[in-house]
PDB file of C-alpha atoms in Angstrom:
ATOM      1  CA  UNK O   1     -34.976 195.266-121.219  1.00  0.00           C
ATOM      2  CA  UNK O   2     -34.330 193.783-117.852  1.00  0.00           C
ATOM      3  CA  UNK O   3     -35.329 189.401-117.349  1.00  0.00           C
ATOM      4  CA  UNK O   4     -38.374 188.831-116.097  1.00  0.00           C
ATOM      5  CA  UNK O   5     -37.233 187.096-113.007  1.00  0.00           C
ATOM      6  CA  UNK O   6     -38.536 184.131-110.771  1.00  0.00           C
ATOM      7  CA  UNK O   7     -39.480 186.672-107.373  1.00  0.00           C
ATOM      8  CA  UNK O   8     -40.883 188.703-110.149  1.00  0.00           C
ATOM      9  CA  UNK O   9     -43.488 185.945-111.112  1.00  0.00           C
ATOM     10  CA  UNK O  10     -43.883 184.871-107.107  1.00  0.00           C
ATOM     11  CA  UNK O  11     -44.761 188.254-106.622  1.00  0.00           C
ATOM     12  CA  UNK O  12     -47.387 188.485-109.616  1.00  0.00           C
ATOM     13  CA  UNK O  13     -48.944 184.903-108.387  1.00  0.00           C
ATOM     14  CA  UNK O  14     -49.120 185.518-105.016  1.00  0.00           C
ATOM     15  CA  UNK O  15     -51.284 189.236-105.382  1.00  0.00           C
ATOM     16  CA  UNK O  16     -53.456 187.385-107.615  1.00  0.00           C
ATOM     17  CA  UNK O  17     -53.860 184.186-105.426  1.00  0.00           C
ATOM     18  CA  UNK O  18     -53.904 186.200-102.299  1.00  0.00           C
ATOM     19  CA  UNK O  19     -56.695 188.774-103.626  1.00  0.00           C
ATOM     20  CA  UNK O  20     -58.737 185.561-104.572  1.00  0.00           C
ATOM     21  CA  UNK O  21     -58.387 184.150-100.925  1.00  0.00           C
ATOM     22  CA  UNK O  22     -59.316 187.854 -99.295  1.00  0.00           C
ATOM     23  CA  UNK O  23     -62.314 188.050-101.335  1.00  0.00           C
ATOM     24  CA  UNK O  24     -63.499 184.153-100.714  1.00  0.00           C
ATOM     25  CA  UNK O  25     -62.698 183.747 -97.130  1.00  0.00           C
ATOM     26  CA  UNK O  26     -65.119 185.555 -95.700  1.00  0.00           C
ATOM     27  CA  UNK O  27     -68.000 184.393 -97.501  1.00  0.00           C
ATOM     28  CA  UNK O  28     -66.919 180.220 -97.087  1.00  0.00           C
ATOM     29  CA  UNK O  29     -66.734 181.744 -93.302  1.00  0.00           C
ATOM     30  CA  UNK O  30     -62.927 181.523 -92.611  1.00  0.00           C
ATOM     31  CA  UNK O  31     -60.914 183.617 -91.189  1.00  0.00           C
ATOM     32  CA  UNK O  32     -58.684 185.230 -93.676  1.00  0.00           C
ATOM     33  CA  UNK O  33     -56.148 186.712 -91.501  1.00  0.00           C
ATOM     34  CA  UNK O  34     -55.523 182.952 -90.180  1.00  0.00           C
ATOM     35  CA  UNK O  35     -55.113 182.112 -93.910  1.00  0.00           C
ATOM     36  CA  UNK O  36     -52.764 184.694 -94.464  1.00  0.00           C
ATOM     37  CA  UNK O  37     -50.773 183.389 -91.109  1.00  0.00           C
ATOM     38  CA  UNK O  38     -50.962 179.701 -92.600  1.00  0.00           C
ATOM     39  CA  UNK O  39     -49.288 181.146 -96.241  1.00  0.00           C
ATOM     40  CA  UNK O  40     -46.806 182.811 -94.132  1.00  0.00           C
ATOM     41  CA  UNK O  41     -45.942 179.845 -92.415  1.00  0.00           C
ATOM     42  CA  UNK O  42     -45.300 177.819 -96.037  1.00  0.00           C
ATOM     43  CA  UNK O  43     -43.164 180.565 -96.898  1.00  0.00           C
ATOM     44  CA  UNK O  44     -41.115 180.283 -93.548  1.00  0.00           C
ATOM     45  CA  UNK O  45     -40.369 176.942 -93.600  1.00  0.00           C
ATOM     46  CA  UNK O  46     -37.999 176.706 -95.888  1.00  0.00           C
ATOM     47  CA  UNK O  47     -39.251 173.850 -98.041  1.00  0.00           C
ATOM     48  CA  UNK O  48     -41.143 173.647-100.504  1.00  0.00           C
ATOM     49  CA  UNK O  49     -44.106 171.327-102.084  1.00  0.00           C
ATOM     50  CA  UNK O  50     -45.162 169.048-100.201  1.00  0.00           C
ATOM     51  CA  UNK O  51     -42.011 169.079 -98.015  1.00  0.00           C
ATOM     52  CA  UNK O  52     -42.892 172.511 -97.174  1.00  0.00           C
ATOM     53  CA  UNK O  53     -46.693 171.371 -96.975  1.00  0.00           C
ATOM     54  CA  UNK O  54     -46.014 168.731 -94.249  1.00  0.00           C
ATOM     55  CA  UNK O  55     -43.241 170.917 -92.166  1.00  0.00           C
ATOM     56  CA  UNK O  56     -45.430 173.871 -92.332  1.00  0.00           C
ATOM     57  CA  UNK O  57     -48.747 172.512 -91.694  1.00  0.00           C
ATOM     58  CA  UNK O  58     -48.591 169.677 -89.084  1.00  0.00           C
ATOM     59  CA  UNK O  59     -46.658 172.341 -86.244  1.00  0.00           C
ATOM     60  CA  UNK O  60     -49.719 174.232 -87.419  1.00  0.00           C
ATOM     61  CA  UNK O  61     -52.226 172.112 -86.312  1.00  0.00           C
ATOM     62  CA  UNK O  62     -50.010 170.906 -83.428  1.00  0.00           C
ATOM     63  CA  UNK O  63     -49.829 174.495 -81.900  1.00  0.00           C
ATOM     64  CA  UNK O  64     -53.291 174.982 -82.410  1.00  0.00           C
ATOM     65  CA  UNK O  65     -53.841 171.662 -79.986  1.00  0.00           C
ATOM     66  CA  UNK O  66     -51.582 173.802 -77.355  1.00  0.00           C
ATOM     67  CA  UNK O  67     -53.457 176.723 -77.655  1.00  0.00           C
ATOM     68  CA  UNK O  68     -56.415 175.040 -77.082  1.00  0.00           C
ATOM     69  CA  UNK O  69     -54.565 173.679 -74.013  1.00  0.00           C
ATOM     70  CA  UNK O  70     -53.188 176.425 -72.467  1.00  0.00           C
ATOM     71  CA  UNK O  71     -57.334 177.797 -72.439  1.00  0.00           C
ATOM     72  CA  UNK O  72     -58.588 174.713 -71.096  1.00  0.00           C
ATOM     73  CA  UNK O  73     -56.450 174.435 -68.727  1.00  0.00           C
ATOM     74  CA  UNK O  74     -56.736 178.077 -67.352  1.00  0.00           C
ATOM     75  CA  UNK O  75     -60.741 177.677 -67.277  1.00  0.00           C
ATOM     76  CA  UNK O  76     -60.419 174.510 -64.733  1.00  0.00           C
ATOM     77  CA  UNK O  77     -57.422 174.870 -63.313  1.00  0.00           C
ATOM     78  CA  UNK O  78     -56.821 179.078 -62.988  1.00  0.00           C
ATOM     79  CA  UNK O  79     -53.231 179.405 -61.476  1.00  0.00           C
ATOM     80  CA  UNK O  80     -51.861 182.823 -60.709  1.00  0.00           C
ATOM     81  CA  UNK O  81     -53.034 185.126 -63.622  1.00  0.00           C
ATOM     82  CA  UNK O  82     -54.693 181.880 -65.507  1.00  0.00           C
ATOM     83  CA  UNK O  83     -53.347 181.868 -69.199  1.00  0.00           C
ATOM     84  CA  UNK O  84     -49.725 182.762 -67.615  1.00  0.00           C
ATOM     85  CA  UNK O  85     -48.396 179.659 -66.400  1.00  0.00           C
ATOM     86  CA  UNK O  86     -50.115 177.507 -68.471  1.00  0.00           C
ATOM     87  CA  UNK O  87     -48.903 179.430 -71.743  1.00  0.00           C
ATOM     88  CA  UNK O  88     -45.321 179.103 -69.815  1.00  0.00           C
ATOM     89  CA  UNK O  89     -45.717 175.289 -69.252  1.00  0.00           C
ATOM     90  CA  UNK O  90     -47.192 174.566 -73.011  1.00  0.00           C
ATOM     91  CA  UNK O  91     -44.549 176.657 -74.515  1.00  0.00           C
ATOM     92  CA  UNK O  92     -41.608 174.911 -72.689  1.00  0.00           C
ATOM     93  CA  UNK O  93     -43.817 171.923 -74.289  1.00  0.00           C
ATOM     94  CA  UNK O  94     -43.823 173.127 -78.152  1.00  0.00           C
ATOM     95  CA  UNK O  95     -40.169 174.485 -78.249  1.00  0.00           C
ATOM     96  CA  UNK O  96     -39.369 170.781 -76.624  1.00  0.00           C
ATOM     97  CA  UNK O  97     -41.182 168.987 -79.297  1.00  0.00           C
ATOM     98  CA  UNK O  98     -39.348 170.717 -81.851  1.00  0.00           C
ATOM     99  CA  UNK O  99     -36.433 168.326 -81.613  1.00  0.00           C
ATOM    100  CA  UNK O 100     -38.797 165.708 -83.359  1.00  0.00           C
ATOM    101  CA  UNK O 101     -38.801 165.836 -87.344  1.00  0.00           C
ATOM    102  CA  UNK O 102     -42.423 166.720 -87.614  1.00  0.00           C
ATOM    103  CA  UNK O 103     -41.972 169.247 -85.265  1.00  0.00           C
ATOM    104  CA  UNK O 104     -38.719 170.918 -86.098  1.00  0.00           C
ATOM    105  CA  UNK O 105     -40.627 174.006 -87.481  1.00  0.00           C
ATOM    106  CA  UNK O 106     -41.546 175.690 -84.086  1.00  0.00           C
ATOM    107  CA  UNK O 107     -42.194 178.827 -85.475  1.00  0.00           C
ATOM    108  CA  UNK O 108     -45.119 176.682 -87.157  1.00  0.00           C
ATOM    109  CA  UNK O 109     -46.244 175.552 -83.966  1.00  0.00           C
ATOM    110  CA  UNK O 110     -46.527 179.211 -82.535  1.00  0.00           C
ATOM    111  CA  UNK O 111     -48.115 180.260 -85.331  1.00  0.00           C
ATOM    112  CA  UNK O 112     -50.936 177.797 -84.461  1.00  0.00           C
ATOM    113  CA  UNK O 113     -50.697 178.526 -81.016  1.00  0.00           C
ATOM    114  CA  UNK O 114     -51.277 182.524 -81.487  1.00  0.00           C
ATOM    115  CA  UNK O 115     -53.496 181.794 -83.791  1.00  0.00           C
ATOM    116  CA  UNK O 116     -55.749 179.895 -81.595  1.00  0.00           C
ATOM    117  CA  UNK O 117     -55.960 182.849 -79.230  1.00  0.00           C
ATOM    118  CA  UNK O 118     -56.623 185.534 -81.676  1.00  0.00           C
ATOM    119  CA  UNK O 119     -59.378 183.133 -83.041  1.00  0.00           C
ATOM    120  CA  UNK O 120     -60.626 183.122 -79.226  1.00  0.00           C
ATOM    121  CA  UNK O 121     -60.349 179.297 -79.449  1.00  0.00           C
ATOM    122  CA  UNK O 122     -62.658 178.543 -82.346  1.00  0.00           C
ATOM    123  CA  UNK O 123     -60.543 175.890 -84.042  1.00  0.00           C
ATOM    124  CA  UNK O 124     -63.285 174.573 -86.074  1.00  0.00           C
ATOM    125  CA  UNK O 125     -62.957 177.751 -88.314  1.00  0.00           C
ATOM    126  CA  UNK O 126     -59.220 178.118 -87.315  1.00  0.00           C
ATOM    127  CA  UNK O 127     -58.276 174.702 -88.507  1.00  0.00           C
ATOM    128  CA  UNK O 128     -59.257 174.819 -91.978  1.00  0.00           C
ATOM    129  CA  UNK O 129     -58.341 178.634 -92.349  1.00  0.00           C
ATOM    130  CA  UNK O 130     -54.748 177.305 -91.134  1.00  0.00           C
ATOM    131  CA  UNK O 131     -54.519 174.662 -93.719  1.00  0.00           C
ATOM    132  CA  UNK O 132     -56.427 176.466 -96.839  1.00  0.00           C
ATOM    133  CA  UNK O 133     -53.755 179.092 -95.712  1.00  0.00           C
ATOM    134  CA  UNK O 134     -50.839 176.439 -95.909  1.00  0.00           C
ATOM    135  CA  UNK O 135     -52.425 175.493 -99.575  1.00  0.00           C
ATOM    136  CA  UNK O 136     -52.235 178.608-100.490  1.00  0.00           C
ATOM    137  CA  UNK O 137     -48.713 179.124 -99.817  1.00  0.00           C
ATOM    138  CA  UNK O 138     -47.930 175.848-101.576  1.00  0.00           C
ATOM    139  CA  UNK O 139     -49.916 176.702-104.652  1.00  0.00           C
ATOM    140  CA  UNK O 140     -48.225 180.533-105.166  1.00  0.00           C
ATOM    141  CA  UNK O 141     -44.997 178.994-104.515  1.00  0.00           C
ATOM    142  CA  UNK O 142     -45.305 176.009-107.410  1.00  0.00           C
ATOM    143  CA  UNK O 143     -47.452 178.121-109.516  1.00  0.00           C
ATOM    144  CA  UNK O 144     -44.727 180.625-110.011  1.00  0.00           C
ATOM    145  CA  UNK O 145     -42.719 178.402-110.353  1.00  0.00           C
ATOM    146  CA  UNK O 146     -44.658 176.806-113.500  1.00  0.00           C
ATOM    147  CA  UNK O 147     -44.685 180.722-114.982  1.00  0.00           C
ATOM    148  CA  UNK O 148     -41.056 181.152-114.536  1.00  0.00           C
ATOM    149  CA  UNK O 149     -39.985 177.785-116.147  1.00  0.00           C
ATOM    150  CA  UNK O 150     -42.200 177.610-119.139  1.00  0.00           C
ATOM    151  CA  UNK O 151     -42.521 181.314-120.028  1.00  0.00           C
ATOM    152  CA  UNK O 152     -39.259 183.220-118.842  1.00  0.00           C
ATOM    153  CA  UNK O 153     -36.411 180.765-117.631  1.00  0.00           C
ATOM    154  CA  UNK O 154     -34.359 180.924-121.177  1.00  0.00           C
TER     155      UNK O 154
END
């Protein structure tokens, strides 16, 4: 019989954890996609706890501030075709601030940029999908982790 192995048990955790999140997003009313895109970000990071926590979730929140920019902006100030230059502009902006260590995860920041527009710029649902969605990540990630050491790591 093969070892039960630790992507084995991250896979297990995660279904379960993610089913729970599908079913209970839309009910708290979050958006569960915008969850799923906060988990994702966790996972990209390449840290984990609350290493991965901070670097995944404060670019996060960050690019959701520059989405929110680049639609302010193009509702007073609408150059050529509006969102255009401004999204040019603010994303010079977000791959720039990446050289900073709270920032060094700009894929993080896009995702919270994206995010912002898919959510039409409702970041007072988007921000606490983001983060639940960060949480999320964090807790399949150490959960598994807890399986695989206690139960199968011999």
């Amino acid at each position: 019989m093969k070892k039960i192995t630790y992507l084995l048990c991250l896979s297990v955790v995660t279904a379960a954890l993610c089913g729970v999140w599908s079913a209970l997003s839309a009910p708290m009313n979050l958006l569960g996609w915008a969850g799923f895109a906060g988990c994702t970000s966790y996972f990209a990071c390449g840290e984990s706890g609350v290493a991965g926590i901070k670097k995944s979730m404060i670019p996060n929140i960050v690019g959701v501030l520059c989405g929110m920019m680049v639609i302010g902006l193009s509702s007073m100030i609408p150059l050529f075709d509006k969102m255009g230059i401004w999204s040019a502009i603010i994303t010079f902006l977000m791959c720039m601030l990446s050289k900073y260590k709270w920032f060094s995860f700009c894929p993080g920041t896009f995702v919270g940029c994206f995010t912002t527009f898919a959510a039409q710029g409702n970041y007072k649902v988007l921000i606490p999908s983001l983060v639940l969605g960060v949480l999320l990540g964090a807790a399949c990630d150490c959960s598994a982790k807890v399986l695989y050491q206690k139960y199968f790591n011999s």
